[in-house]
PDB file of C-alpha atoms in Angstrom:
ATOM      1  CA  UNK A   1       7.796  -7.477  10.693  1.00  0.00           C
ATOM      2  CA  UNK A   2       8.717  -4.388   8.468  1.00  0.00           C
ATOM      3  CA  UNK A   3      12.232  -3.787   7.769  1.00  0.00           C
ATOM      4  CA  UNK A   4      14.529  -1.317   5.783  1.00  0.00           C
ATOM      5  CA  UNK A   5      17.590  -1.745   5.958  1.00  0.00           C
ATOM      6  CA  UNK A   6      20.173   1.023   4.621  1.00  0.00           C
ATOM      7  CA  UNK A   7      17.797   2.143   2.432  1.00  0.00           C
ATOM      8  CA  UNK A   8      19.145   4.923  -0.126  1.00  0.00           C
ATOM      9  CA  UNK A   9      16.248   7.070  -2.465  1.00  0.00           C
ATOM     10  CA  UNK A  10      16.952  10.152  -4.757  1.00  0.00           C
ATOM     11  CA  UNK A  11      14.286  11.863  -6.286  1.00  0.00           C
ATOM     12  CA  UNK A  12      15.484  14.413  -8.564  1.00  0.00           C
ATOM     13  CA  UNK A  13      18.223  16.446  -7.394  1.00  0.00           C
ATOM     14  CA  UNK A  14      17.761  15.806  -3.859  1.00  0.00           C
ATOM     15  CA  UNK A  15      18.987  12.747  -1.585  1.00  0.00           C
ATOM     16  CA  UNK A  16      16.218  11.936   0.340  1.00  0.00           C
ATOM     17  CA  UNK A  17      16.762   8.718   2.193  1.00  0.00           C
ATOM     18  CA  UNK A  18      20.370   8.313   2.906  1.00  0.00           C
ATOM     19  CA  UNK A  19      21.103   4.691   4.294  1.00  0.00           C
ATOM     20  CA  UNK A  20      17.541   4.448   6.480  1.00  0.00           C
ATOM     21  CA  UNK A  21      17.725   1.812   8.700  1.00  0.00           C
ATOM     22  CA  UNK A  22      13.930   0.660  10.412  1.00  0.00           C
ATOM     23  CA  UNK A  23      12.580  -2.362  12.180  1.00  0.00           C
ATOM     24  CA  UNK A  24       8.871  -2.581  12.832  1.00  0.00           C
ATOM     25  CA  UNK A  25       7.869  -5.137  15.383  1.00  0.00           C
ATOM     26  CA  UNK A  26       4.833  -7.192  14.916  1.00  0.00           C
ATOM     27  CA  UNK A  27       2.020  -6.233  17.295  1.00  0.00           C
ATOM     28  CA  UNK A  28       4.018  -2.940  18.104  1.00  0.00           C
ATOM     29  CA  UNK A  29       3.184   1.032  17.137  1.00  0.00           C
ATOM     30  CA  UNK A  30       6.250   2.745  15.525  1.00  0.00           C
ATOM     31  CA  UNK A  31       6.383   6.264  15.441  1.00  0.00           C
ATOM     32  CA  UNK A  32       8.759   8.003  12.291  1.00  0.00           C
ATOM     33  CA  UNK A  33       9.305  11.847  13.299  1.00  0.00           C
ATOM     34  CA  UNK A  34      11.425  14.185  11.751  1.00  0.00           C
ATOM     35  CA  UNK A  35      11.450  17.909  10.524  1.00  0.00           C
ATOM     36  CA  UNK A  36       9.558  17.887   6.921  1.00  0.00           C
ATOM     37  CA  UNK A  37      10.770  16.944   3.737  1.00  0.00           C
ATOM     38  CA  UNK A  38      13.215  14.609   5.701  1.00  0.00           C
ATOM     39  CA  UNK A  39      11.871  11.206   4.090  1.00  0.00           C
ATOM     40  CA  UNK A  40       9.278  10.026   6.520  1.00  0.00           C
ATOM     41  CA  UNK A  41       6.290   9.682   3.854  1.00  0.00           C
ATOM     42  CA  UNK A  42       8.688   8.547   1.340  1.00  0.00           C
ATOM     43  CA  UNK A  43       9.737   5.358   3.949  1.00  0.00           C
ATOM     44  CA  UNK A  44       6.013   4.593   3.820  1.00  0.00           C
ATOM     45  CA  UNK A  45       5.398   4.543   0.108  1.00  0.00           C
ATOM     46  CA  UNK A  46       8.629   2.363   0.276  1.00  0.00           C
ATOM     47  CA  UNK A  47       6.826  -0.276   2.718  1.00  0.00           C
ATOM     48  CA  UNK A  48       4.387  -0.977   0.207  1.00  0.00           C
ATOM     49  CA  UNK A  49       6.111  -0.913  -3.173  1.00  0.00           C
ATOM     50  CA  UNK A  50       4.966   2.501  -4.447  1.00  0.00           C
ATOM     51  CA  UNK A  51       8.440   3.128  -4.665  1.00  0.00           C
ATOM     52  CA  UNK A  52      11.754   1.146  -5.343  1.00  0.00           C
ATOM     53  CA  UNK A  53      15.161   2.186  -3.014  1.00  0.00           C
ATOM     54  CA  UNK A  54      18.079   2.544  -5.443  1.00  0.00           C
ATOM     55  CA  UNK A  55      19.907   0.397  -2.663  1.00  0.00           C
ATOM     56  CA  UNK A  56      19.263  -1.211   0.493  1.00  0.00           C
ATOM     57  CA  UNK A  57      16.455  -3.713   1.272  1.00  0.00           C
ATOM     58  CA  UNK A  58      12.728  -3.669   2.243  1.00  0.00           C
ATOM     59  CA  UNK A  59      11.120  -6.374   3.735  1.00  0.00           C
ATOM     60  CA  UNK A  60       7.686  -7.711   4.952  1.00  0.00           C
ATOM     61  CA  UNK A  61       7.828 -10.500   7.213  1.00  0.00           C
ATOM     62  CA  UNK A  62      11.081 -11.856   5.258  1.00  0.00           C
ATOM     63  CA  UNK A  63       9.914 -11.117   1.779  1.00  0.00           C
ATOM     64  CA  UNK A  64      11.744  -8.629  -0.358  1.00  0.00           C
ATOM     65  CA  UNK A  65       9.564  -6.108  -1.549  1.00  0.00           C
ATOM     66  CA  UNK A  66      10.985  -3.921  -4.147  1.00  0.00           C
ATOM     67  CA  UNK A  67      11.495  -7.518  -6.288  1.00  0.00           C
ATOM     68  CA  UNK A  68       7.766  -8.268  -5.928  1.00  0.00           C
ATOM     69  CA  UNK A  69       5.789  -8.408  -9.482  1.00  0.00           C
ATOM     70  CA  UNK A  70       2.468  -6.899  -9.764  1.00  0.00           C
ATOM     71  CA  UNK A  71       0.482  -9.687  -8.425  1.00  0.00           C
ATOM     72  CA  UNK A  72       2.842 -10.173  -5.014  1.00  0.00           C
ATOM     73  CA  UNK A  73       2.390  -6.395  -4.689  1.00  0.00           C
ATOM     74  CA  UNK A  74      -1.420  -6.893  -4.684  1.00  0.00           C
ATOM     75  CA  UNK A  75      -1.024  -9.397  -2.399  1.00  0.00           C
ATOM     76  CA  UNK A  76       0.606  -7.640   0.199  1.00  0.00           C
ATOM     77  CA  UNK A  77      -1.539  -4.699  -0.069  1.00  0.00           C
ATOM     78  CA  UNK A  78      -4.441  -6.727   0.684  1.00  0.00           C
ATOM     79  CA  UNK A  79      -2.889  -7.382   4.009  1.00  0.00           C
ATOM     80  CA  UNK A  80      -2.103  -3.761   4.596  1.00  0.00           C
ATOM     81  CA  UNK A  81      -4.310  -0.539   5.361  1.00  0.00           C
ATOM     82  CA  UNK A  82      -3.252   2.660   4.796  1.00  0.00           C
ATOM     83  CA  UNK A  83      -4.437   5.884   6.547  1.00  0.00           C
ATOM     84  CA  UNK A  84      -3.913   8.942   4.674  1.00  0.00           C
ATOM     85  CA  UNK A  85      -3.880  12.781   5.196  1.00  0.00           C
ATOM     86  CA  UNK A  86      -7.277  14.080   6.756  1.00  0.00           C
ATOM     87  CA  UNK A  87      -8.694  10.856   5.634  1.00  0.00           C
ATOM     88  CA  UNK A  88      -8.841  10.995   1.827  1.00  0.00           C
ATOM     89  CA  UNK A  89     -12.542  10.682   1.774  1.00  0.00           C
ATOM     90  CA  UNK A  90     -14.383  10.232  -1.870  1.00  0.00           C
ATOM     91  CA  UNK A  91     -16.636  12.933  -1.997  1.00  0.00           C
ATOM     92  CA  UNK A  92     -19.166  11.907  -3.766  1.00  0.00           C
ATOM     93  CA  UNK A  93     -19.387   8.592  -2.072  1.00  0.00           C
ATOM     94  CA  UNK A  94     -21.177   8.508   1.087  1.00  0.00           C
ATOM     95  CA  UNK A  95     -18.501   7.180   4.359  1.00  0.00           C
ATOM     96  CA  UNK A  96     -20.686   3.658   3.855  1.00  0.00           C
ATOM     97  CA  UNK A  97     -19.477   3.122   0.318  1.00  0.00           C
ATOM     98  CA  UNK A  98     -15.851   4.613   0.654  1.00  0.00           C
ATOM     99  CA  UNK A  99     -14.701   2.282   3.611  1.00  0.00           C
ATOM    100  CA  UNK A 100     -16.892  -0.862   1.327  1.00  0.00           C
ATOM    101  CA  UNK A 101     -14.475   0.704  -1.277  1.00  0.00           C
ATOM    102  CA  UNK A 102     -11.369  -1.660  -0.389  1.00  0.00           C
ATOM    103  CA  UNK A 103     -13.529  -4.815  -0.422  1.00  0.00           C
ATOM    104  CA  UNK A 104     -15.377  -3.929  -3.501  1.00  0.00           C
ATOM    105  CA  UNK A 105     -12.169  -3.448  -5.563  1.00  0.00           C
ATOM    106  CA  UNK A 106     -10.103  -6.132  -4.526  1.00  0.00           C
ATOM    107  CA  UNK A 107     -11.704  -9.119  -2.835  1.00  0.00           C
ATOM    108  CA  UNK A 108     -14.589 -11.063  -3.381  1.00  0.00           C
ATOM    109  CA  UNK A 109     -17.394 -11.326  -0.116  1.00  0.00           C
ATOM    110  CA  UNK A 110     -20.717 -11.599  -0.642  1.00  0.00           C
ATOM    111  CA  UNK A 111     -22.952  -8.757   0.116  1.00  0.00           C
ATOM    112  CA  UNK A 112     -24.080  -9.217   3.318  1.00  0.00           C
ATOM    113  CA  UNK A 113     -20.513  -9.551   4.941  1.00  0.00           C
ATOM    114  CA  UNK A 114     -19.478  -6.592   2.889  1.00  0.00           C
ATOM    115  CA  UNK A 115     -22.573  -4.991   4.864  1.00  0.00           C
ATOM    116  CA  UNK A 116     -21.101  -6.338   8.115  1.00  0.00           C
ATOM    117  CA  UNK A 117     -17.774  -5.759   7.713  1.00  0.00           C
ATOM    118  CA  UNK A 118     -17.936  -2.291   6.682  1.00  0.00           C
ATOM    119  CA  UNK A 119     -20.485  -1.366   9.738  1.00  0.00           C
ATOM    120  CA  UNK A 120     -18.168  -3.469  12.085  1.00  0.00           C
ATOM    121  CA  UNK A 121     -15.359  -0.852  11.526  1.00  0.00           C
ATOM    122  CA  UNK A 122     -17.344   2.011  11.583  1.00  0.00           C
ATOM    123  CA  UNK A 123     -18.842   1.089  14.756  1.00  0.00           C
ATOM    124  CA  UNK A 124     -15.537   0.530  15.592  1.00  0.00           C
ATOM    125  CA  UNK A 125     -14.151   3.937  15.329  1.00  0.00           C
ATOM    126  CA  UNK A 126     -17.604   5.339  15.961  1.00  0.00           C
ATOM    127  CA  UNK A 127     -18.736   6.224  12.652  1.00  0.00           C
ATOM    128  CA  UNK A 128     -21.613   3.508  12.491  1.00  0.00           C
ATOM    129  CA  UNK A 129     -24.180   6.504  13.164  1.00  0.00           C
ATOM    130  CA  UNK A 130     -22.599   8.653   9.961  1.00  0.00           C
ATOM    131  CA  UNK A 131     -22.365   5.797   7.470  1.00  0.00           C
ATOM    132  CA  UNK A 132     -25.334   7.673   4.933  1.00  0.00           C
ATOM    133  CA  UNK A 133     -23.269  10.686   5.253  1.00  0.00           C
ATOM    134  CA  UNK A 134     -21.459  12.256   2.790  1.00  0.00           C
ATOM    135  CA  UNK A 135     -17.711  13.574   3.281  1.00  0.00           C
ATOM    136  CA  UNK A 136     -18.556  17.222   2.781  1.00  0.00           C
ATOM    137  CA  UNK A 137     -20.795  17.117   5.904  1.00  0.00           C
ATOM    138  CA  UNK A 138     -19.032  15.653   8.152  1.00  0.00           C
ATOM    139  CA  UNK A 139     -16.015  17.222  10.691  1.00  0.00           C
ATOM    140  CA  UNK A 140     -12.158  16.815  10.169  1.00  0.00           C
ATOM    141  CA  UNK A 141     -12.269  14.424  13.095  1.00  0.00           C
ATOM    142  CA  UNK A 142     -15.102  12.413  11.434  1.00  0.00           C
ATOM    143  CA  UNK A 143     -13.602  11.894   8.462  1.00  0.00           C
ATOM    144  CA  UNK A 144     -10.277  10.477   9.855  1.00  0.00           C
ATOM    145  CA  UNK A 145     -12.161   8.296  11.508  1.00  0.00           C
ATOM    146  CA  UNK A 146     -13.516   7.286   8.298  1.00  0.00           C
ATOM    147  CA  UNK A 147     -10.530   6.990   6.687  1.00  0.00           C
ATOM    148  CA  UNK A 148      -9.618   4.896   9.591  1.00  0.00           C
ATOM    149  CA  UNK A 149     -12.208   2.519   9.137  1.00  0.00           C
ATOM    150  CA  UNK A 150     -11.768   2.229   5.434  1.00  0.00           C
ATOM    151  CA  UNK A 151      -7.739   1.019   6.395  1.00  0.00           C
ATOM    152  CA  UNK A 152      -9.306  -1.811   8.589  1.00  0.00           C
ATOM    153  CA  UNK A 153     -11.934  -3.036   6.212  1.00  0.00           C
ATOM    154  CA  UNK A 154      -9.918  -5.843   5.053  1.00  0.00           C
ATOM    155  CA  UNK A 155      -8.854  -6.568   8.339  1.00  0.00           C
ATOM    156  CA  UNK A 156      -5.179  -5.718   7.894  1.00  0.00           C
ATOM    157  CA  UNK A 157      -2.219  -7.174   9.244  1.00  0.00           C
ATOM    158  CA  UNK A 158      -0.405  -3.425   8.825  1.00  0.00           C
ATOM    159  CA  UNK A 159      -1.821   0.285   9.059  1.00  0.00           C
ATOM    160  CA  UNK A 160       0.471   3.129   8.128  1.00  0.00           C
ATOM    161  CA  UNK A 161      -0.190   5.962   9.268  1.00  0.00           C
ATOM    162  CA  UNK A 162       0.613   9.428   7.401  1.00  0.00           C
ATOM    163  CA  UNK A 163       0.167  12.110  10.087  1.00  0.00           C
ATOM    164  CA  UNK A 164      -2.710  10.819  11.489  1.00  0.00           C
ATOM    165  CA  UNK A 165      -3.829  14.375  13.406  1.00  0.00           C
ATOM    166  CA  UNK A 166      -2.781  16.508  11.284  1.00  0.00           C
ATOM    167  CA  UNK A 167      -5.260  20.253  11.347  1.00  0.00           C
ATOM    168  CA  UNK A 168      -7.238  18.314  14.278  1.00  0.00           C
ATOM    169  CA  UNK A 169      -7.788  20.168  17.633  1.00  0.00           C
ATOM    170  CA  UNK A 170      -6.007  18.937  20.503  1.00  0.00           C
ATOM    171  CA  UNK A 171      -9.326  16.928  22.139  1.00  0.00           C
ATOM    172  CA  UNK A 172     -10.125  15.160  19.009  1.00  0.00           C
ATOM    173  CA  UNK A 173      -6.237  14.408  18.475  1.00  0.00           C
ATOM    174  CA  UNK A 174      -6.277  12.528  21.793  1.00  0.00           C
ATOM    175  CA  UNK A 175      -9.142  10.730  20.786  1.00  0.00           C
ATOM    176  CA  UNK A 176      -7.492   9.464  17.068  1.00  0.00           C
ATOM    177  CA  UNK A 177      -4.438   8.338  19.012  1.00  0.00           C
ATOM    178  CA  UNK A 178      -6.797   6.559  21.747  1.00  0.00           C
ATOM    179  CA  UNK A 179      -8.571   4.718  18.467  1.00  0.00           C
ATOM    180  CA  UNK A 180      -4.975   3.679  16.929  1.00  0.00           C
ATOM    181  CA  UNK A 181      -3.560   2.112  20.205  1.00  0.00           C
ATOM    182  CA  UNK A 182      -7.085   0.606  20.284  1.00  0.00           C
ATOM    183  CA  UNK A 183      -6.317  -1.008  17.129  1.00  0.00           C
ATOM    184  CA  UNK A 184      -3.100  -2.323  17.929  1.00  0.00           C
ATOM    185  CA  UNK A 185      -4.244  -4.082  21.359  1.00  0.00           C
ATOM    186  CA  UNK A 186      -7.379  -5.284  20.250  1.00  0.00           C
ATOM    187  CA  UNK A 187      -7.136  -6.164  16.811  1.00  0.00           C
ATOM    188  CA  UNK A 188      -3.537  -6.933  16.925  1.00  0.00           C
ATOM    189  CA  UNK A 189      -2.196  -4.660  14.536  1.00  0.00           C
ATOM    190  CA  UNK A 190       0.901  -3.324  13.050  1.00  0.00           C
ATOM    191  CA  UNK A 191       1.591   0.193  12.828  1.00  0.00           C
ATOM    192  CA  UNK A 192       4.152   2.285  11.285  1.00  0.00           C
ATOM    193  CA  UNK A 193       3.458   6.122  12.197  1.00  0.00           C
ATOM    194  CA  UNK A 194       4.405   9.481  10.726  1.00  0.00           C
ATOM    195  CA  UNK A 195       3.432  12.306  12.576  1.00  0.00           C
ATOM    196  CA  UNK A 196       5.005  15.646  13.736  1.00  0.00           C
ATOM    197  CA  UNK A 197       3.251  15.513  16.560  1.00  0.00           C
ATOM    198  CA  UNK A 198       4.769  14.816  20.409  1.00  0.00           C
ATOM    199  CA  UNK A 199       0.798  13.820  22.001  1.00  0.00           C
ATOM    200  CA  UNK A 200       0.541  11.069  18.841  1.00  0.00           C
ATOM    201  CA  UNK A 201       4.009   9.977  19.531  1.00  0.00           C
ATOM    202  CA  UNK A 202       3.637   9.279  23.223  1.00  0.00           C
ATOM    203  CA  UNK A 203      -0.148   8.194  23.245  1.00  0.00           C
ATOM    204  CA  UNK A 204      -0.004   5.776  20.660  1.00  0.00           C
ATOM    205  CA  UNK A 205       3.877   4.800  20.029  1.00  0.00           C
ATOM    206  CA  UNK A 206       5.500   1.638  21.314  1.00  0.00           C
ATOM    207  CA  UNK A 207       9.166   2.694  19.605  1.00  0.00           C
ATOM    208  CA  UNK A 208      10.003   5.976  18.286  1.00  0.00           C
ATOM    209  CA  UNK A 209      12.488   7.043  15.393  1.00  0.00           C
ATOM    210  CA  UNK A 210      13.827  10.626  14.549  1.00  0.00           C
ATOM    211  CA  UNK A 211      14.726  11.006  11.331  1.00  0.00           C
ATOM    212  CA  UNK A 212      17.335  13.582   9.822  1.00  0.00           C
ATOM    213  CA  UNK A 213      19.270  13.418   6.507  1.00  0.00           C
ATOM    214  CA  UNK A 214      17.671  10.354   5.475  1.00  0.00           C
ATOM    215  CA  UNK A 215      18.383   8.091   8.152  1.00  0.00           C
ATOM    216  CA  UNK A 216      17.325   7.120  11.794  1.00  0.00           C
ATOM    217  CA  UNK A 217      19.739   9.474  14.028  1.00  0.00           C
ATOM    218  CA  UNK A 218      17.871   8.510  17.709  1.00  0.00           C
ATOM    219  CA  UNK A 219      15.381   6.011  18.561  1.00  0.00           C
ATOM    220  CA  UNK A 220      14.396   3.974  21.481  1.00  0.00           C
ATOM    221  CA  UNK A 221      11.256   3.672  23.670  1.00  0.00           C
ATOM    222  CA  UNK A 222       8.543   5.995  24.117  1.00  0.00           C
ATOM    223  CA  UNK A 223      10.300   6.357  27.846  1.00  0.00           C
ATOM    224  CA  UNK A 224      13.442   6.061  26.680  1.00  0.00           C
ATOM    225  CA  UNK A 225      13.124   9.026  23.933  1.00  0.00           C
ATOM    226  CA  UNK A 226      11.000  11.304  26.262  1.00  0.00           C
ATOM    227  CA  UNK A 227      14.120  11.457  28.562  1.00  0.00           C
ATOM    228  CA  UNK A 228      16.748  11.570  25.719  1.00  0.00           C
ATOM    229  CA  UNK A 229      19.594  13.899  25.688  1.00  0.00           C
ATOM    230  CA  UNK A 230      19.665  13.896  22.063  1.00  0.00           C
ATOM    231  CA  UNK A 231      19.382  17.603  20.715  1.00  0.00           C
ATOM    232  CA  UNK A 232      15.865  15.958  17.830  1.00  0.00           C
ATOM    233  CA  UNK A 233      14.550  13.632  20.779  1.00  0.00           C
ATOM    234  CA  UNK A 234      14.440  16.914  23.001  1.00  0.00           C
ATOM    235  CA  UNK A 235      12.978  19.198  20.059  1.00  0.00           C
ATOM    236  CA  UNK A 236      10.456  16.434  19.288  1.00  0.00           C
ATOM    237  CA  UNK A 237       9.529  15.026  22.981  1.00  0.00           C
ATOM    238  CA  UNK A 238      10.366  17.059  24.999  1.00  0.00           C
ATOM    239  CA  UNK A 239       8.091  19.221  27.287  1.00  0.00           C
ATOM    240  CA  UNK A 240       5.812  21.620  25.346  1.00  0.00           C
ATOM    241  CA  UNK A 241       7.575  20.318  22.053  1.00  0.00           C
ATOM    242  CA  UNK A 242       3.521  19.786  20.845  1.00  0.00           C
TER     243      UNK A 242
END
């Protein structure tokens, strides 16, 4: 389980999480929104120890994060993936050797699971055909679904997700927030979301948090905040809010 608890971060002049209070289920999909520059990337980099709150707590499954040396910060990054912005693809690597990146860097496996692994996930998110491509020659979609793959390599207890769709058209959208619930139900994982985006939100969310002035102001169900009178849930979720 993730948690942050009254979490307070400045950066510079500007307050940016003000008392942010989140719980992330295990096995469950949870969905940070908010308008930008409200904190939601900021909770993520939080999560794994990029940055330290100046109060509050973070915790993984009980342990306190922001006191973790370097070594217990490896450690839990190991058992976390992390899908970035249009996929973060090395461009001079082809998509077979960036997802391998992750188990070349920080674990030890022999080559031929490295091999196995790495076409497992592609096949996966149906790169497996692509993996001698290169990242300049591939689509927007493809590449996400690269980056995708790269996050599960090391079979990951956690994803976060930082706005998973983001500059994708609508049908290959659906078909990212298809693959993410697909991760959670069949490989059991842990997602924390950020996304703008209503369609991600409902297709792939299990619990869904509005953020605003640095701190959760509405949350509740994916039902629960489609059908919210709350001024953000309706501006977020409601009808042709995507």
């Amino acid at each position: 389980m993730i948690e942050l608890l009254d979490v307070k971060k400045r950066l510079g002049d500007r307050q940016i999480l003000d008392g942010l209070t989140v719980e992330v289920q295990k096995g469950l999909n949870y969905v940070l929104m908010g308008p930008s520059g409200t904190g939601k990337s900021v909770t993520l980099k939080h999560v794994i120890g990029i940055l330290r709150p100046d109060s509050g707590t973070v915790r993984v499954d009980g342990k306190d994060v922001p006191s973790m040396n370097q070594d217990e910060l490896m450690a839990l990054r190991k058992r976390m993936g992390y899908l970035f912005q249009n996929g973060a693809l090395i461009n001079w690597l082809s998509v077979f050797d960036n997802v391998a990146l992750p188990l070349r860097e920080h674990s030890r496996v022999k080559k031929s699971e490295l091999d196995d692994r790495v076409h497992e996930v592609l096949a996966l998110v149906g790169m497996d055909h692509a993996a001698d491509q290169f990242p300049p020659s591939i689509s927007g979609g493809m590449k996400l679904r690269a980056g995708l793959a790269r996050a599960l390599v090391t079979r990951p207890e956690y994803v976060l997700y930082d706005e998973p769709n983001a500059g994708l058209d609508p049908i290959i959208s659906q078909q990212i927030h298809e693959l993410i619930a697909e991760v959670r139900d069949t490989l059991h994982v842990t997602g924390l979301v950020v996304t703008h985006s209503r369609a991600c939100a409902t297709q792939c969310g299990d619990r869904i948090g509005v953020i605003k002035g640095g701190r959760i102001v509405v949350e509740g169900t994916v039902d629960e905040m489609i059908h919210s009178d709350h001024e953000l849930a309706k501006a977020f979720l409601g009808e042709g809010s995507d």
